[in-house]
Tab-separated table of C-alpha atoms in Angstrom:
chain	number	residue	atom	x	y	z
B	1	UNK	CA	-62.968	24.148	14.419
B	2	UNK	CA	-61.514	26.787	16.244
B	3	UNK	CA	-60.583	25.870	19.627
B	4	UNK	CA	-62.093	27.193	22.368
B	5	UNK	CA	-61.389	27.620	26.139
B	6	UNK	CA	-63.488	25.899	28.912
B	7	UNK	CA	-65.635	29.077	28.972
B	8	UNK	CA	-66.578	28.751	25.173
B	9	UNK	CA	-64.440	31.532	24.019
B	10	UNK	CA	-61.678	31.214	21.206
B	11	UNK	CA	-58.241	30.377	22.728
B	12	UNK	CA	-55.540	32.742	22.490
B	13	UNK	CA	-52.152	33.069	22.705
B	14	UNK	CA	-50.003	35.865	23.641
B	15	UNK	CA	-46.079	36.124	23.044
B	16	UNK	CA	-43.618	38.323	23.956
B	17	UNK	CA	-40.872	38.268	21.096
B	18	UNK	CA	-37.375	39.280	22.137
B	19	UNK	CA	-34.611	40.646	19.673
B	20	UNK	CA	-30.639	40.063	20.053
B	21	UNK	CA	-29.966	39.384	23.827
B	22	UNK	CA	-25.956	39.394	24.537
B	23	UNK	CA	-25.399	38.266	27.760
B	24	UNK	CA	-21.045	38.123	27.198
B	25	UNK	CA	-18.523	40.788	27.201
B	26	UNK	CA	-18.933	43.705	29.542
B	27	UNK	CA	-22.692	41.747	30.965
B	28	UNK	CA	-20.805	39.033	31.828
B	29	UNK	CA	-18.547	40.930	33.896
B	30	UNK	CA	-21.572	42.827	35.473
B	31	UNK	CA	-22.598	39.262	36.397
B	32	UNK	CA	-19.367	38.680	37.982
B	33	UNK	CA	-20.550	41.158	40.669
B	34	UNK	CA	-24.236	41.970	40.653
B	35	UNK	CA	-27.226	39.733	40.169
B	36	UNK	CA	-29.049	38.300	37.258
B	37	UNK	CA	-31.926	41.052	38.479
B	38	UNK	CA	-29.975	44.078	37.902
B	39	UNK	CA	-29.652	43.262	33.858
B	40	UNK	CA	-32.759	44.317	33.813
B	41	UNK	CA	-35.771	46.874	35.356
B	42	UNK	CA	-38.692	45.312	37.624
B	43	UNK	CA	-41.009	46.682	34.599
B	44	UNK	CA	-39.684	45.090	31.321
B	45	UNK	CA	-39.564	41.856	33.565
B	46	UNK	CA	-43.191	42.214	33.812
B	47	UNK	CA	-44.132	43.062	30.680
B	48	UNK	CA	-43.046	40.286	29.414
B	49	UNK	CA	-44.011	37.566	32.106
B	50	UNK	CA	-47.644	39.380	30.754
B	51	UNK	CA	-47.377	36.600	28.391
B	52	UNK	CA	-48.308	33.212	27.812
B	53	UNK	CA	-44.521	32.300	26.344
B	54	UNK	CA	-41.380	34.266	26.287
B	55	UNK	CA	-39.074	33.342	23.140
B	56	UNK	CA	-35.763	35.440	22.402
B	57	UNK	CA	-32.917	35.601	20.147
B	58	UNK	CA	-29.522	34.483	22.401
B	59	UNK	CA	-26.733	36.437	20.559
B	60	UNK	CA	-23.687	34.766	22.889
B	61	UNK	CA	-23.034	30.899	24.241
B	62	UNK	CA	-23.270	30.532	27.257
B	63	UNK	CA	-19.708	28.079	29.024
B	64	UNK	CA	-16.377	28.848	30.711
B	65	UNK	CA	-15.245	26.514	27.925
B	66	UNK	CA	-13.433	26.437	24.814
B	67	UNK	CA	-11.546	28.712	22.379
B	68	UNK	CA	-12.622	31.846	20.059
B	69	UNK	CA	-13.883	30.499	16.220
B	70	UNK	CA	-10.602	30.735	14.027
B	71	UNK	CA	-11.657	33.266	11.891
B	72	UNK	CA	-9.274	35.960	11.384
B	73	UNK	CA	-11.901	38.505	9.990
B	74	UNK	CA	-14.673	37.906	12.799
B	75	UNK	CA	-14.306	40.929	15.069
B	76	UNK	CA	-16.706	39.979	18.341
B	77	UNK	CA	-16.098	36.950	20.200
B	78	UNK	CA	-19.584	36.695	23.051
B	79	UNK	CA	-19.285	34.491	25.517
B	80	UNK	CA	-21.820	34.371	28.952
B	81	UNK	CA	-21.107	33.046	32.489
B	82	UNK	CA	-23.862	30.256	33.831
B	83	UNK	CA	-25.729	33.015	35.966
B	84	UNK	CA	-26.595	34.221	32.622
B	85	UNK	CA	-28.889	31.145	32.587
B	86	UNK	CA	-30.785	32.862	36.005
B	87	UNK	CA	-31.334	36.093	33.763
B	88	UNK	CA	-33.411	33.889	31.556
B	89	UNK	CA	-35.474	32.712	33.814
B	90	UNK	CA	-35.839	35.927	36.102
B	91	UNK	CA	-37.186	37.017	32.701
B	92	UNK	CA	-39.175	33.915	31.819
B	93	UNK	CA	-37.997	32.573	28.860
B	94	UNK	CA	-39.594	29.809	27.257
B	95	UNK	CA	-37.541	29.092	24.581
B	96	UNK	CA	-33.986	30.420	22.783
B	97	UNK	CA	-33.087	30.352	19.463
B	98	UNK	CA	-29.222	29.969	18.659
B	99	UNK	CA	-29.470	30.649	15.088
B	100	UNK	CA	-27.112	33.238	15.147
B	101	UNK	CA	-23.146	34.345	14.366
B	102	UNK	CA	-22.345	34.171	17.773
B	103	UNK	CA	-23.237	30.290	18.947
B	104	UNK	CA	-20.530	29.218	18.089
B	105	UNK	CA	-17.683	32.051	18.934
B	106	UNK	CA	-15.699	29.723	21.241
B	107	UNK	CA	-16.380	26.499	19.587
B	108	UNK	CA	-18.504	23.146	19.738
B	109	UNK	CA	-17.278	22.443	23.501
B	110	UNK	CA	-19.421	25.901	24.882
B	111	UNK	CA	-22.578	24.594	22.076
B	112	UNK	CA	-22.542	21.948	23.843
B	113	UNK	CA	-22.467	23.958	27.485
B	114	UNK	CA	-24.868	26.149	26.036
B	115	UNK	CA	-27.092	23.688	25.007
B	116	UNK	CA	-27.187	21.596	28.283
B	117	UNK	CA	-27.058	24.382	30.924
B	118	UNK	CA	-30.400	25.748	28.904
B	119	UNK	CA	-32.238	22.035	28.838
B	120	UNK	CA	-31.156	21.874	32.669
B	121	UNK	CA	-33.279	25.196	33.331
B	122	UNK	CA	-36.216	24.120	31.627
B	123	UNK	CA	-35.965	26.386	28.361
B	124	UNK	CA	-36.059	25.159	25.267
B	125	UNK	CA	-33.680	26.031	22.116
B	126	UNK	CA	-34.109	25.510	18.051
B	127	UNK	CA	-31.769	26.768	15.573
B	128	UNK	CA	-28.145	24.992	16.744
B	129	UNK	CA	-27.304	21.222	17.895
B	130	UNK	CA	-25.327	18.455	17.690
B	131	UNK	CA	-25.988	17.719	14.276
B	132	UNK	CA	-27.762	18.991	11.491
B	133	UNK	CA	-30.880	17.325	12.529
B	134	UNK	CA	-30.521	18.239	15.664
B	135	UNK	CA	-29.968	22.321	14.524
B	136	UNK	CA	-33.089	22.028	12.715
B	137	UNK	CA	-35.404	20.793	14.860
B	138	UNK	CA	-38.476	22.609	16.045
B	139	UNK	CA	-39.630	23.200	19.475
B	140	UNK	CA	-42.978	23.117	20.378
B	141	UNK	CA	-44.217	25.177	22.847
B	142	UNK	CA	-47.919	24.388	24.757
B	143	UNK	CA	-50.105	27.207	26.578
B	144	UNK	CA	-53.834	28.109	26.879
B	145	UNK	CA	-54.325	24.707	24.862
B	146	UNK	CA	-52.986	26.153	21.292
B	147	UNK	CA	-48.987	24.313	20.469
B	148	UNK	CA	-46.926	26.793	18.886
B	149	UNK	CA	-44.107	25.579	16.494
B	150	UNK	CA	-41.037	27.242	16.754
B	151	UNK	CA	-37.767	27.334	14.539
B	152	UNK	CA	-35.130	28.963	14.115
B	153	UNK	CA	-32.866	29.726	10.859
B	154	UNK	CA	-29.740	31.871	10.670
B	155	UNK	CA	-28.443	32.747	6.740
B	156	UNK	CA	-24.620	33.512	8.251
B	157	UNK	CA	-22.314	32.555	8.261
B	158	UNK	CA	-22.170	29.650	6.586
B	159	UNK	CA	-18.716	28.318	8.301
B	160	UNK	CA	-21.026	28.055	11.588
B	161	UNK	CA	-24.043	25.559	9.587
B	162	UNK	CA	-24.293	22.119	11.195
B	163	UNK	CA	-23.791	19.216	9.396
B	164	UNK	CA	-24.575	15.520	9.332
B	165	UNK	CA	-22.141	14.647	12.356
B	166	UNK	CA	-21.229	18.358	13.049
B	167	UNK	CA	-22.144	20.748	15.648
B	168	UNK	CA	-23.727	24.134	14.529
B	169	UNK	CA	-26.499	25.885	13.306
B	170	UNK	CA	-29.374	25.802	11.605
B	171	UNK	CA	-27.968	27.651	7.633
B	172	UNK	CA	-29.824	28.681	4.726
B	173	UNK	CA	-29.424	30.955	1.863
B	174	UNK	CA	-32.670	32.294	2.436
B	175	UNK	CA	-31.764	34.792	-0.798
B	176	UNK	CA	-31.783	31.820	-2.670
B	177	UNK	CA	-34.841	30.502	-1.986
B	178	UNK	CA	-36.330	28.070	1.153
B	179	UNK	CA	-34.747	24.853	0.938
B	180	UNK	CA	-36.555	21.780	1.125
B	181	UNK	CA	-35.416	20.889	5.191
B	182	UNK	CA	-37.171	24.038	6.408
B	183	UNK	CA	-40.204	23.601	4.017
B	184	UNK	CA	-40.554	20.213	5.173
B	185	UNK	CA	-39.868	21.037	8.663
B	186	UNK	CA	-42.591	23.804	9.201
B	187	UNK	CA	-45.418	21.444	7.031
B	188	UNK	CA	-44.793	18.191	8.967
B	189	UNK	CA	-45.390	20.353	12.437
B	190	UNK	CA	-49.174	19.167	14.077
B	191	UNK	CA	-49.125	22.332	15.892
B	192	UNK	CA	-51.340	25.299	16.014
B	193	UNK	CA	-49.458	27.783	14.740
B	194	UNK	CA	-45.761	28.110	13.091
B	195	UNK	CA	-43.610	31.259	14.526
B	196	UNK	CA	-40.396	30.730	11.998
B	197	UNK	CA	-37.226	33.139	13.575
B	198	UNK	CA	-34.868	33.913	11.340
B	199	UNK	CA	-31.831	35.746	11.892
B	200	UNK	CA	-31.213	37.421	8.616
B	201	UNK	CA	-29.660	40.104	6.766
B	202	UNK	CA	-26.553	42.710	7.137
B	203	UNK	CA	-26.569	44.515	10.709
B	204	UNK	CA	-27.351	48.448	11.152
B	205	UNK	CA	-29.601	48.613	8.046
B	206	UNK	CA	-33.015	50.869	9.182
B	207	UNK	CA	-35.312	48.841	6.940
B	208	UNK	CA	-35.419	44.793	5.114
B	209	UNK	CA	-33.272	44.686	2.224
B	210	UNK	CA	-35.103	43.449	-0.571
B	211	UNK	CA	-33.721	39.795	-0.428
B	212	UNK	CA	-35.134	39.732	2.697
B	213	UNK	CA	-38.804	40.706	2.041
B	214	UNK	CA	-38.881	38.046	-0.553
B	215	UNK	CA	-37.787	35.248	1.628
B	216	UNK	CA	-40.402	36.263	3.937
B	217	UNK	CA	-42.786	35.671	1.636
B	218	UNK	CA	-41.178	32.611	0.282
B	219	UNK	CA	-41.828	31.255	4.085
B	220	UNK	CA	-44.982	32.283	4.506
B	221	UNK	CA	-45.688	30.286	0.965
B	222	UNK	CA	-44.189	27.200	3.283
B	223	UNK	CA	-46.374	27.426	5.461
B	224	UNK	CA	-45.140	29.605	8.466
B	225	UNK	CA	-48.051	31.716	10.650
B	226	UNK	CA	-45.673	34.511	11.743
B	227	UNK	CA	-42.212	35.449	10.927
B	228	UNK	CA	-39.478	37.112	13.649
B	229	UNK	CA	-36.853	37.984	12.406
B	230	UNK	CA	-33.945	39.634	14.263
B	231	UNK	CA	-29.839	40.668	13.183
B	232	UNK	CA	-29.659	44.200	12.047
B	233	UNK	CA	-29.317	45.476	16.042
B	234	UNK	CA	-32.423	47.753	15.116
B	235	UNK	CA	-36.405	47.067	14.663
B	236	UNK	CA	-37.673	47.143	11.528
B	237	UNK	CA	-41.555	47.602	10.279
B	238	UNK	CA	-44.133	45.128	10.796
B	239	UNK	CA	-45.509	43.842	6.994
B	240	UNK	CA	-49.000	41.204	7.266
B	241	UNK	CA	-47.707	38.381	9.750
B	242	UNK	CA	-44.319	39.909	9.329
B	243	UNK	CA	-41.798	40.734	11.885
B	244	UNK	CA	-38.692	41.772	9.888
B	245	UNK	CA	-36.439	42.726	12.653
B	246	UNK	CA	-37.214	42.423	16.637
B	247	UNK	CA	-33.674	44.782	17.209
B	248	UNK	CA	-31.553	44.402	20.303
B	249	UNK	CA	-32.791	43.740	24.084
B	250	UNK	CA	-30.162	44.032	25.896
B	251	UNK	CA	-26.289	44.443	25.212
B	252	UNK	CA	-23.185	46.509	26.186
B	253	UNK	CA	-22.895	47.966	22.136
B	254	UNK	CA	-21.842	51.121	21.090
B	255	UNK	CA	-24.895	53.552	19.716
B	256	UNK	CA	-24.940	54.326	15.956
B	257	UNK	CA	-26.093	57.877	16.473
B	258	UNK	CA	-28.653	58.062	13.700
B	259	UNK	CA	-29.760	54.574	14.040
B	260	UNK	CA	-30.330	54.456	17.969
B	261	UNK	CA	-29.850	50.603	18.264
B	262	UNK	CA	-29.464	51.665	22.140
B	263	UNK	CA	-33.694	52.147	21.895
B	264	UNK	CA	-36.249	49.123	21.494
B	265	UNK	CA	-39.240	47.299	21.548
B	266	UNK	CA	-40.338	44.662	23.818
B	267	UNK	CA	-43.196	43.054	21.693
B	268	UNK	CA	-46.067	41.148	22.777
B	269	UNK	CA	-48.168	39.202	20.087
B	270	UNK	CA	-51.814	37.453	20.246
B	271	UNK	CA	-52.626	35.131	18.232
B	272	UNK	CA	-55.067	32.158	17.718
B	273	UNK	CA	-55.512	29.142	15.713
B	274	UNK	CA	-55.695	30.879	12.528
B	275	UNK	CA	-53.096	33.627	12.829
B	276	UNK	CA	-52.049	37.194	14.573
B	277	UNK	CA	-55.107	38.973	16.486
B	278	UNK	CA	-53.029	42.186	18.034
B	279	UNK	CA	-49.320	43.187	18.229
B	280	UNK	CA	-48.383	45.341	21.393
B	281	UNK	CA	-44.789	47.129	21.743
B	282	UNK	CA	-43.418	48.502	24.338
B	283	UNK	CA	-40.918	51.239	24.051
B	284	UNK	CA	-37.555	50.185	25.310
B	285	UNK	CA	-33.979	51.949	26.675
B	286	UNK	CA	-31.042	50.103	26.366
B	287	UNK	CA	-28.284	51.239	28.910
B	288	UNK	CA	-25.244	49.775	28.925
B	289	UNK	CA	-25.931	46.294	30.565
B	290	UNK	CA	-28.835	47.463	31.870
B	291	UNK	CA	-32.542	47.670	29.721
B	292	UNK	CA	-35.955	49.516	30.789
B	293	UNK	CA	-38.845	50.852	29.632
B	294	UNK	CA	-37.847	54.291	27.711
B	295	UNK	CA	-39.964	57.531	28.409
B	296	UNK	CA	-39.683	60.916	27.153
B	297	UNK	CA	-37.926	62.465	24.249
B	298	UNK	CA	-37.335	58.097	23.932
B	299	UNK	CA	-40.370	56.903	23.673
B	300	UNK	CA	-41.250	59.686	21.184
B	301	UNK	CA	-38.593	58.714	19.111
B	302	UNK	CA	-39.352	55.040	19.231
B	303	UNK	CA	-42.611	55.655	18.598
B	304	UNK	CA	-41.952	58.027	15.705
B	305	UNK	CA	-39.944	55.830	13.796
B	306	UNK	CA	-41.888	52.272	14.364
B	307	UNK	CA	-44.790	54.089	13.102
B	308	UNK	CA	-43.096	55.269	10.090
B	309	UNK	CA	-41.271	52.021	9.480
B	310	UNK	CA	-44.125	50.560	9.320
B	311	UNK	CA	-46.765	52.489	7.333
B	312	UNK	CA	-43.724	52.113	4.784
B	313	UNK	CA	-45.751	48.536	4.467
B	314	UNK	CA	-49.268	50.056	5.149
B	315	UNK	CA	-49.281	49.256	8.418
B	316	UNK	CA	-51.112	51.657	11.239
B	317	UNK	CA	-50.409	51.254	14.045
B	318	UNK	CA	-52.350	53.138	16.883
B	319	UNK	CA	-51.225	53.834	20.717
B	320	UNK	CA	-52.431	52.821	23.922
B	321	UNK	CA	-51.290	53.123	27.292
B	322	UNK	CA	-48.058	53.996	26.500
B	323	UNK	CA	-47.954	50.550	23.948
B	324	UNK	CA	-47.853	50.831	20.504
B	325	UNK	CA	-50.429	48.700	18.815
B	326	UNK	CA	-50.909	46.537	15.437
B	327	UNK	CA	-53.973	44.871	14.959
B	328	UNK	CA	-55.193	42.270	12.051
B	329	UNK	CA	-58.913	43.050	14.330
B	330	UNK	CA	-59.744	39.454	13.186
B	331	UNK	CA	-58.311	36.528	11.357
B	332	UNK	CA	-60.155	37.056	7.882
B	333	UNK	CA	-57.756	40.971	8.040
B	334	UNK	CA	-55.154	38.454	8.499
B	335	UNK	CA	-55.277	36.577	6.007
B	336	UNK	CA	-56.206	39.260	3.214
B	337	UNK	CA	-53.069	40.648	4.765
B	338	UNK	CA	-51.155	37.275	3.900
B	339	UNK	CA	-52.606	37.168	0.678
B	340	UNK	CA	-51.316	40.391	-0.152
B	341	UNK	CA	-47.408	39.246	0.576
B	342	UNK	CA	-47.739	36.295	-1.553
B	343	UNK	CA	-49.380	38.334	-4.253
B	344	UNK	CA	-46.835	40.162	-4.359
B	345	UNK	CA	-44.341	37.354	-4.591
B	346	UNK	CA	-45.601	36.270	-8.372
B	347	UNK	CA	-45.986	40.209	-9.424
B	348	UNK	CA	-43.389	41.222	-12.030
B	349	UNK	CA	-40.075	42.949	-10.370
B	350	UNK	CA	-39.387	46.439	-11.884
């Protein structure tokens, strides 16, 4: 039976889904002399706060301690000051995933600080912890009478994987299937919807690789309601209840001239206990250590690219008040889209 609010309406929940958020390096330098509010335009904050819950991928540790991870081939190390927690608070963040390739940039002590600071601020964490059990544990968030389970997982790097008694991230070789621990973590949740947020695939690719698409289907088979991925640094298309990549949200990165990782989207996903209903995506412009709403040619580029990326999966995109919209129209339509994805899993490869 569908849940309803006190007025008899079907209960719905809107989640702001935010991609790669890097608050270290140049952003950390800004935070030394400017308030956390300087990182985001007020309009971006207001849009995120329209949602009942705000979730993002935090691509850095928050600490002043620790040593760089001892890997001679690792090129980037991101560490943010404690003021970064205030920036997340200004945005209204409820939960972050730390399952990515930067959670251990400055070792276990910096990861422990990160977890402590976030929890002290009332921000839930998934995808990393003091051991494998903690790293794999879901967060359960509640709003509008609906319970949302959130699970974070990453497919790289394997040496960041948490162990039985060692800190790290929730790691899985998703190209080889969904491991038992992940299937069980999804299936045992007593919630209305399950959001799996994987950090998967390579950087700077404009569409999901076939193995990522196959992994998405396996996660749906395991019981995920919605999948919201990240890692590519550019947004990808939507296929059924799968947002393959949320793209970048805030950083100091160099811009790829063709892929334009400085142009992104803030996603607002509305769902009920039967699945996704509507997705609104707000075009963003990522300046150096500052994110604002995109306009003019920037917004037009984003609109064209997102529409094209979604069309590759047969997903129509409309526009309303400057926002890009994907509608499942009814729970039955979403179930049909889910069924199409799962059927593709069983089809012979060409």
